[in-house]
DNA sequence: ACCCAGGAGTTCC
DNA sequence: GGAACTCATGGG
């Protein structure tokens, strides 16, 4: 399948206003994140797609000192309201306005965090996904291996998402709640191989179609609110709160990061989730999520799940070909 | 065959 | 308020 072409329409210069150091590479690119085709990274730049209203937007990101430069690519009318929404989204997605000093100060006093802080200091939580999109990611992580999560993600994005090309790179883009709400669970199960998650997707789509990001941010208790959705439990709710709503105190524990943290904090191969969470909260009060993020990412730094792209035309051509081929299969 | 994956819902006590 | 099943599916 041929990707649709997006043209350069704007450039945003976003200052990093939060205090503390800023690590652009590890803010944009997380070594533990599995491959989705929604984003690509080299040492110096990143590419990522966003949905703003019904627009599909391509963004190329780079940083000069404490300014993030975002080149914007679209194929439709990019209004000033879209520009403002995208600017807010980028600032929020990468925590450009968040203070880092309090966590850094706390973490520097914990020996188990020392090396992670040295290697990753200035890294912020990254969540280019909106609440719906991160909820779908968490849904696809439920009780499966990453290989199957990757398979399900690819199926959904190929069948219901978009394929775009801009600045020489091909990327996938998310579907909106509206674009998947009508797909019957049988199709999601049999064609997209979602298994028991197929029943949940229509509930997710309907909920996030009917509740705007502003509504969710205004919710008194987001974790409780989203657990009203069928298929959202404590883990998925925590992922939504810690990532899309960026609550630094929340950490979604699962069988994967539980073992990582047991090794870092308890000198054990594994431990009860309550034991791990108690230790995490004890060492990093108010920053369990940020601390978990640092420890997990640090454990993948030397063996990334989806490594950086080499900054040459051949690597880019291979990347583009693999996405354009899968979309036609 | 059995067990486990970057969980959640239901059904028992 | 928990423990114990069940839900899909692919890989070891």
Tab-separated table of C-alpha atoms (C1' of nucleotides) in Angstrom:
chain	number	residue	atom	x	y	z
A	1	UNK	CA	0.000	0.000	0.000
A	2	UNK	CA	1.219	3.475	-0.865
A	3	UNK	CA	1.411	5.946	1.998
A	4	UNK	CA	-0.264	9.312	1.625
A	5	UNK	CA	2.138	12.217	1.419
A	6	UNK	CA	2.281	14.966	4.019
A	7	UNK	CA	3.850	18.311	3.191
A	8	UNK	CA	5.812	20.669	5.401
A	9	UNK	CA	3.375	23.281	6.699
A	10	UNK	CA	4.772	24.745	9.895
A	11	UNK	CA	7.613	24.857	12.404
A	12	UNK	CA	7.116	25.114	16.157
A	13	UNK	CA	9.838	26.174	18.552
A	14	UNK	CA	9.017	24.911	22.012
A	15	UNK	CA	11.148	26.009	24.952
A	16	UNK	CA	11.807	23.555	27.763
A	17	UNK	CA	10.453	25.595	30.650
A	18	UNK	CA	10.513	23.021	33.452
A	19	UNK	CA	13.510	23.119	35.761
A	20	UNK	CA	16.191	20.451	35.930
A	21	UNK	CA	18.196	18.922	33.086
A	22	UNK	CA	16.635	17.963	29.747
A	23	UNK	CA	17.722	14.777	27.963
A	24	UNK	CA	16.176	15.023	24.493
A	25	UNK	CA	17.240	11.611	23.158
A	26	UNK	CA	15.890	9.580	26.049
A	27	UNK	CA	12.795	11.710	26.384
A	28	UNK	CA	11.810	11.114	22.751
A	29	UNK	CA	13.088	7.521	22.521
A	30	UNK	CA	12.539	4.886	25.208
A	31	UNK	CA	14.750	1.779	24.928
A	32	UNK	CA	12.044	-0.453	26.452
A	33	UNK	CA	9.267	0.521	24.041
A	34	UNK	CA	8.236	-2.077	21.489
A	35	UNK	CA	8.098	-1.322	17.757
A	36	UNK	CA	4.811	0.179	16.574
A	37	UNK	CA	5.769	1.987	13.368
A	38	UNK	CA	4.208	5.124	14.873
A	39	UNK	CA	7.604	6.660	15.516
A	40	UNK	CA	11.226	6.393	14.413
A	41	UNK	CA	14.389	7.659	16.047
A	42	UNK	CA	18.000	8.368	15.240
A	43	UNK	CA	20.538	9.778	17.667
A	44	UNK	CA	19.764	13.337	16.545
A	45	UNK	CA	16.103	13.316	15.456
A	46	UNK	CA	12.777	11.668	15.933
A	47	UNK	CA	9.716	11.327	13.728
A	48	UNK	CA	6.234	10.741	15.100
A	49	UNK	CA	2.619	10.948	13.959
A	50	UNK	CA	-0.254	12.559	15.866
A	51	UNK	CA	-4.002	12.735	15.407
A	52	UNK	CA	-5.425	16.182	16.129
A	53	UNK	CA	-9.167	16.216	15.516
A	54	UNK	CA	-9.376	14.197	12.296
A	55	UNK	CA	-6.049	15.414	10.915
A	56	UNK	CA	-3.109	13.088	10.475
A	57	UNK	CA	0.001	15.051	11.361
A	58	UNK	CA	3.641	14.111	10.920
A	59	UNK	CA	6.236	15.728	13.158
A	60	UNK	CA	10.012	15.737	13.002
A	61	UNK	CA	11.574	16.561	16.354
A	62	UNK	CA	15.021	17.701	17.328
A	63	UNK	CA	16.440	19.721	20.177
A	64	UNK	CA	18.858	22.595	20.281
A	65	UNK	CA	19.909	23.001	23.884
A	66	UNK	CA	16.651	23.686	25.726
A	67	UNK	CA	14.465	24.306	22.684
A	68	UNK	CA	12.553	21.572	20.889
A	69	UNK	CA	12.115	22.265	17.187
A	70	UNK	CA	9.109	20.529	15.675
A	71	UNK	CA	8.655	20.539	11.915
A	72	UNK	CA	5.011	19.892	11.084
A	73	UNK	CA	3.736	17.997	8.018
A	74	UNK	CA	0.067	17.790	6.956
A	75	UNK	CA	-2.081	17.195	3.869
A	76	UNK	CA	-5.100	19.268	4.913
A	77	UNK	CA	-5.943	22.735	6.157
A	78	UNK	CA	-3.792	23.333	9.249
A	79	UNK	CA	-5.614	26.042	11.169
A	80	UNK	CA	-4.236	28.154	13.986
A	81	UNK	CA	-6.374	26.163	16.405
A	82	UNK	CA	-4.679	22.970	15.205
A	83	UNK	CA	-1.331	24.659	15.677
A	84	UNK	CA	-2.165	25.513	19.278
A	85	UNK	CA	-3.505	22.038	20.000
A	86	UNK	CA	-0.403	20.408	18.553
A	87	UNK	CA	1.924	22.719	20.510
A	88	UNK	CA	0.107	21.884	23.748
A	89	UNK	CA	0.166	18.197	22.882
A	90	UNK	CA	3.916	18.182	22.251
A	91	UNK	CA	4.714	20.100	25.432
A	92	UNK	CA	2.571	17.704	27.446
A	93	UNK	CA	3.629	14.504	25.656
A	94	UNK	CA	7.282	15.055	26.455
A	95	UNK	CA	6.929	16.947	29.729
A	96	UNK	CA	8.678	20.074	28.442
A	97	UNK	CA	7.045	22.195	31.154
A	98	UNK	CA	7.588	19.761	34.015
A	99	UNK	CA	9.945	20.321	36.902
A	100	UNK	CA	12.529	17.607	37.210
A	101	UNK	CA	14.537	18.880	40.167
A	102	UNK	CA	12.463	17.373	42.982
A	103	UNK	CA	12.746	13.845	41.603
A	104	UNK	CA	16.433	14.238	40.749
A	105	UNK	CA	17.202	15.413	44.253
A	106	UNK	CA	15.265	12.541	45.824
A	107	UNK	CA	16.729	9.939	43.463
A	108	UNK	CA	20.331	11.061	43.974
A	109	UNK	CA	20.121	9.862	47.564
A	110	UNK	CA	19.076	6.303	46.641
A	111	UNK	CA	22.023	4.049	45.726
A	112	UNK	CA	19.818	1.750	43.584
A	113	UNK	CA	18.995	4.744	41.380
A	114	UNK	CA	22.482	6.187	41.046
A	115	UNK	CA	23.547	4.584	37.765
A	116	UNK	CA	20.166	5.133	36.096
A	117	UNK	CA	20.293	8.799	37.051
A	118	UNK	CA	23.825	9.140	35.698
A	119	UNK	CA	22.944	7.505	32.382
A	120	UNK	CA	19.439	8.922	31.889
A	121	UNK	CA	19.322	12.152	33.898
A	122	UNK	CA	17.012	14.710	32.309
A	123	UNK	CA	14.815	12.014	30.740
A	124	UNK	CA	11.108	12.765	31.069
A	125	UNK	CA	8.107	10.484	30.700
A	126	UNK	CA	7.157	10.269	27.029
A	127	UNK	CA	3.570	9.730	25.982
A	128	UNK	CA	2.792	10.985	22.484
A	129	UNK	CA	-0.362	8.861	22.748
A	130	UNK	CA	-3.572	10.482	23.920
A	131	UNK	CA	-5.764	8.798	26.560
A	132	UNK	CA	-7.496	6.528	24.047
A	133	UNK	CA	-4.316	5.517	22.301
A	134	UNK	CA	-2.405	4.700	25.502
A	135	UNK	CA	-5.423	2.752	26.767
A	136	UNK	CA	-5.316	0.630	23.609
A	137	UNK	CA	-1.584	0.037	24.086
A	138	UNK	CA	-2.198	-1.105	27.659
A	139	UNK	CA	-5.069	-3.330	26.485
A	140	UNK	CA	-2.790	-5.007	23.961
A	141	UNK	CA	-0.191	-5.610	26.695
A	142	UNK	CA	-2.622	-7.542	28.892
A	143	UNK	CA	-1.416	-11.070	29.627
A	144	UNK	CA	0.548	-11.646	26.425
A	145	UNK	CA	4.141	-11.643	25.267
A	146	UNK	CA	5.502	-8.555	23.528
A	147	UNK	CA	5.684	-10.550	20.305
A	148	UNK	CA	1.921	-10.907	20.341
A	149	UNK	CA	1.355	-7.329	21.474
A	150	UNK	CA	3.397	-6.240	18.469
A	151	UNK	CA	1.376	-8.495	16.172
A	152	UNK	CA	-1.965	-7.156	17.437
A	153	UNK	CA	-0.751	-3.551	17.257
A	154	UNK	CA	0.352	-4.034	13.669
A	155	UNK	CA	-2.952	-5.660	12.699
A	156	UNK	CA	-5.011	-2.805	14.151
A	157	UNK	CA	-2.857	-0.037	12.699
A	158	UNK	CA	-2.707	-1.652	9.255
A	159	UNK	CA	-6.449	-2.356	9.124
A	160	UNK	CA	-7.883	0.771	10.780
A	161	UNK	CA	-5.034	3.294	11.013
A	162	UNK	CA	-3.153	5.264	8.374
A	163	UNK	CA	0.140	5.133	6.526
A	164	UNK	CA	1.879	8.452	5.788
A	165	UNK	CA	5.135	9.643	4.301
A	166	UNK	CA	6.876	12.897	5.181
A	167	UNK	CA	10.434	14.198	5.353
A	168	UNK	CA	11.591	10.978	3.681
A	169	UNK	CA	10.167	8.618	6.293
A	170	UNK	CA	7.110	6.365	6.265
A	171	UNK	CA	5.147	5.969	9.497
A	172	UNK	CA	1.870	4.537	10.663
A	173	UNK	CA	-0.720	6.729	12.397
A	174	UNK	CA	-3.392	5.842	14.944
A	175	UNK	CA	-7.078	5.326	14.249
A	176	UNK	CA	-9.449	7.559	16.214
A	177	UNK	CA	-12.193	6.149	18.468
A	178	UNK	CA	-14.654	6.966	15.686
A	179	UNK	CA	-12.631	5.077	13.123
A	180	UNK	CA	-12.730	1.797	15.081
A	181	UNK	CA	-15.934	2.052	17.128
A	182	UNK	CA	-18.004	0.372	14.414
A	183	UNK	CA	-15.733	-2.677	13.963
A	184	UNK	CA	-17.530	-5.768	15.344
A	185	UNK	CA	-15.775	-7.811	18.057
A	186	UNK	CA	-15.854	-10.917	15.827
A	187	UNK	CA	-13.695	-9.117	13.273
A	188	UNK	CA	-11.302	-7.861	15.958
A	189	UNK	CA	-10.999	-11.396	17.262
A	190	UNK	CA	-10.713	-13.386	14.044
A	191	UNK	CA	-9.014	-10.966	11.660
A	192	UNK	CA	-6.956	-8.903	14.090
A	193	UNK	CA	-6.220	-11.791	16.512
A	194	UNK	CA	-7.145	-9.786	19.611
A	195	UNK	CA	-8.373	-12.812	21.552
A	196	UNK	CA	-10.427	-11.973	24.626
A	197	UNK	CA	-9.480	-8.289	24.241
A	198	UNK	CA	-11.765	-8.056	21.213
A	199	UNK	CA	-14.777	-7.571	23.488
A	200	UNK	CA	-13.119	-4.617	25.234
A	201	UNK	CA	-12.191	-2.504	22.224
A	202	UNK	CA	-15.737	-1.266	21.412
A	203	UNK	CA	-16.111	-0.176	25.052
A	204	UNK	CA	-12.792	1.672	24.942
A	205	UNK	CA	-13.691	3.391	21.651
A	206	UNK	CA	-17.149	4.477	22.838
A	207	UNK	CA	-15.841	5.810	26.149
A	208	UNK	CA	-13.012	7.878	24.723
A	209	UNK	CA	-15.198	9.073	21.844
A	210	UNK	CA	-17.661	10.433	24.416
A	211	UNK	CA	-15.130	11.768	26.954
A	212	UNK	CA	-12.734	14.452	25.729
A	213	UNK	CA	-9.216	14.855	27.047
A	214	UNK	CA	-10.414	17.959	28.923
A	215	UNK	CA	-13.192	15.937	30.595
A	216	UNK	CA	-10.683	13.293	31.663
A	217	UNK	CA	-8.255	15.855	33.042
A	218	UNK	CA	-11.089	17.387	35.037
A	219	UNK	CA	-12.155	14.039	36.484
A	220	UNK	CA	-11.780	13.868	40.250
A	221	UNK	CA	-10.293	10.396	40.231
A	222	UNK	CA	-9.205	9.316	36.763
A	223	UNK	CA	-8.063	5.850	37.890
A	224	UNK	CA	-11.508	5.040	39.280
A	225	UNK	CA	-13.321	6.668	36.377
A	226	UNK	CA	-11.637	4.689	33.613
A	227	UNK	CA	-12.090	1.407	35.462
A	228	UNK	CA	-15.787	1.772	34.673
A	229	UNK	CA	-14.791	0.762	31.143
A	230	UNK	CA	-15.087	-2.986	30.548
A	231	UNK	CA	-11.585	-4.358	30.153
A	232	UNK	CA	-9.854	-1.592	32.124
A	233	UNK	CA	-8.524	-2.818	35.469
A	234	UNK	CA	-5.915	-1.514	37.915
A	235	UNK	CA	-2.991	-1.977	35.517
A	236	UNK	CA	-4.523	-0.291	32.467
A	237	UNK	CA	-5.911	2.523	34.632
A	238	UNK	CA	-2.455	3.109	36.098
A	239	UNK	CA	-0.865	3.194	32.647
A	240	UNK	CA	-3.419	5.794	31.546
A	241	UNK	CA	-2.871	7.913	34.673
A	242	UNK	CA	0.916	7.672	34.735
A	243	UNK	CA	1.420	8.154	30.996
A	244	UNK	CA	-1.376	10.198	29.373
A	245	UNK	CA	-2.156	12.150	32.554
A	246	UNK	CA	1.490	12.123	33.619
A	247	UNK	CA	0.922	11.466	37.336
A	248	UNK	CA	4.477	10.892	38.630
A	249	UNK	CA	3.197	9.036	41.708
A	250	UNK	CA	1.426	6.284	39.746
A	251	UNK	CA	3.157	3.150	38.468
A	252	UNK	CA	1.387	0.364	36.590
A	253	UNK	CA	2.987	-2.827	37.818
A	254	UNK	CA	2.904	-5.957	35.653
A	255	UNK	CA	4.731	-9.289	35.568
A	256	UNK	CA	7.487	-7.731	33.448
A	257	UNK	CA	8.468	-4.603	35.373
A	258	UNK	CA	7.782	-6.398	38.674
A	259	UNK	CA	10.792	-8.647	38.053
A	260	UNK	CA	12.959	-5.728	36.921
A	261	UNK	CA	12.160	-3.762	40.076
A	262	UNK	CA	12.551	-6.812	42.307
A	263	UNK	CA	16.140	-7.072	41.080
A	264	UNK	CA	16.861	-3.350	41.373
A	265	UNK	CA	15.212	-2.744	44.738
A	266	UNK	CA	14.924	-6.101	46.552
A	267	UNK	CA	17.906	-8.073	45.245
A	268	UNK	CA	15.503	-10.873	44.258
A	269	UNK	CA	14.525	-12.449	40.953
A	270	UNK	CA	10.862	-11.779	41.698
A	271	UNK	CA	8.560	-10.651	44.511
A	272	UNK	CA	4.914	-10.048	45.299
A	273	UNK	CA	3.571	-6.953	43.543
A	274	UNK	CA	2.548	-5.386	46.878
A	275	UNK	CA	6.084	-5.883	48.184
A	276	UNK	CA	7.600	-4.233	45.114
A	277	UNK	CA	5.155	-1.319	45.195
A	278	UNK	CA	5.685	-0.763	48.924
A	279	UNK	CA	9.449	-0.546	48.414
A	280	UNK	CA	9.075	1.754	45.390
A	281	UNK	CA	6.792	4.125	47.312
A	282	UNK	CA	8.993	3.985	50.390
A	283	UNK	CA	12.134	4.957	48.468
A	284	UNK	CA	10.472	7.478	46.142
A	285	UNK	CA	7.418	8.971	47.860
A	286	UNK	CA	5.303	10.814	45.309
A	287	UNK	CA	7.533	9.648	42.448
A	288	UNK	CA	6.963	5.900	42.165
A	289	UNK	CA	6.087	6.292	38.484
A	290	UNK	CA	9.112	8.387	37.590
A	291	UNK	CA	11.414	6.095	39.565
A	292	UNK	CA	9.975	2.974	37.920
A	293	UNK	CA	10.398	4.612	34.528
A	294	UNK	CA	14.084	5.316	35.170
A	295	UNK	CA	14.855	1.831	36.470
A	296	UNK	CA	13.008	0.035	33.677
A	297	UNK	CA	14.480	2.151	30.885
A	298	UNK	CA	17.940	1.825	32.364
A	299	UNK	CA	17.659	-1.955	32.348
A	300	UNK	CA	17.029	-1.817	28.570
A	301	UNK	CA	19.572	0.843	27.683
A	302	UNK	CA	22.251	-1.616	26.552
A	303	UNK	CA	19.779	-3.894	24.715
A	304	UNK	CA	16.902	-1.761	23.383
A	305	UNK	CA	13.711	-3.474	22.222
A	306	UNK	CA	13.556	-1.191	19.168
A	307	UNK	CA	17.064	0.194	18.583
A	308	UNK	CA	17.881	3.593	17.117
A	309	UNK	CA	17.963	3.895	13.330
A	310	UNK	CA	21.329	4.558	11.723
A	311	UNK	CA	21.267	8.060	10.173
A	312	UNK	CA	21.849	6.929	6.582
A	313	UNK	CA	19.648	6.508	3.498
A	314	UNK	CA	19.923	2.722	3.461
A	315	UNK	CA	18.572	2.314	6.985
A	316	UNK	CA	15.744	4.714	6.168
A	317	UNK	CA	14.946	2.867	2.933
A	318	UNK	CA	14.765	-0.464	4.766
A	319	UNK	CA	12.478	1.051	7.391
A	320	UNK	CA	10.152	2.526	4.743
A	321	UNK	CA	10.063	-0.668	2.704
A	322	UNK	CA	9.144	-2.838	5.674
A	323	UNK	CA	6.179	-0.624	6.572
A	324	UNK	CA	4.919	-0.246	3.007
A	325	UNK	CA	5.183	-3.974	2.397
A	326	UNK	CA	3.343	-4.995	5.573
A	327	UNK	CA	0.512	-2.636	4.800
A	328	UNK	CA	-0.202	-4.439	1.520
A	329	UNK	CA	-0.011	-7.971	2.921
B	1	DA	C1'	0.575	-31.794	27.036
B	2	DC	C1'	1.651	-28.018	30.071
B	3	DC	C1'	3.016	-23.371	31.222
B	4	DC	C1'	3.540	-18.647	30.743
B	5	DA	C1'	2.994	-13.994	28.726
B	6	DG	C1'	4.458	-6.033	30.044
B	7	DG	C1'	-4.431	-8.550	33.128
B	8	DA	C1'	-9.433	-8.361	33.948
B	9	DG	C1'	-14.049	-10.231	35.065
B	10	DT	C1'	-16.818	-13.557	37.476
B	11	DT	C1'	-17.840	-16.767	40.887
B	12	DC	C1'	-17.388	-18.846	44.786
B	13	DC	C1'	-16.454	-18.835	50.087
C	1	DG	C1'	-12.219	-9.135	50.724
C	2	DG	C1'	-9.718	-12.478	48.748
C	3	DA	C1'	-8.538	-17.030	46.452
C	4	DA	C1'	-9.629	-19.724	42.300
C	5	DC	C1'	-11.352	-20.139	37.574
C	6	DT	C1'	-11.900	-18.506	32.985
C	7	DC	C1'	-10.938	-15.870	28.985
C	8	DA	C1'	-7.680	-16.223	23.685
C	9	DT	C1'	-3.566	-17.145	21.577
C	10	DG	C1'	1.160	-18.042	20.245
C	11	DG	C1'	5.640	-19.760	21.612
C	12	DG	C1'	8.786	-22.362	24.596
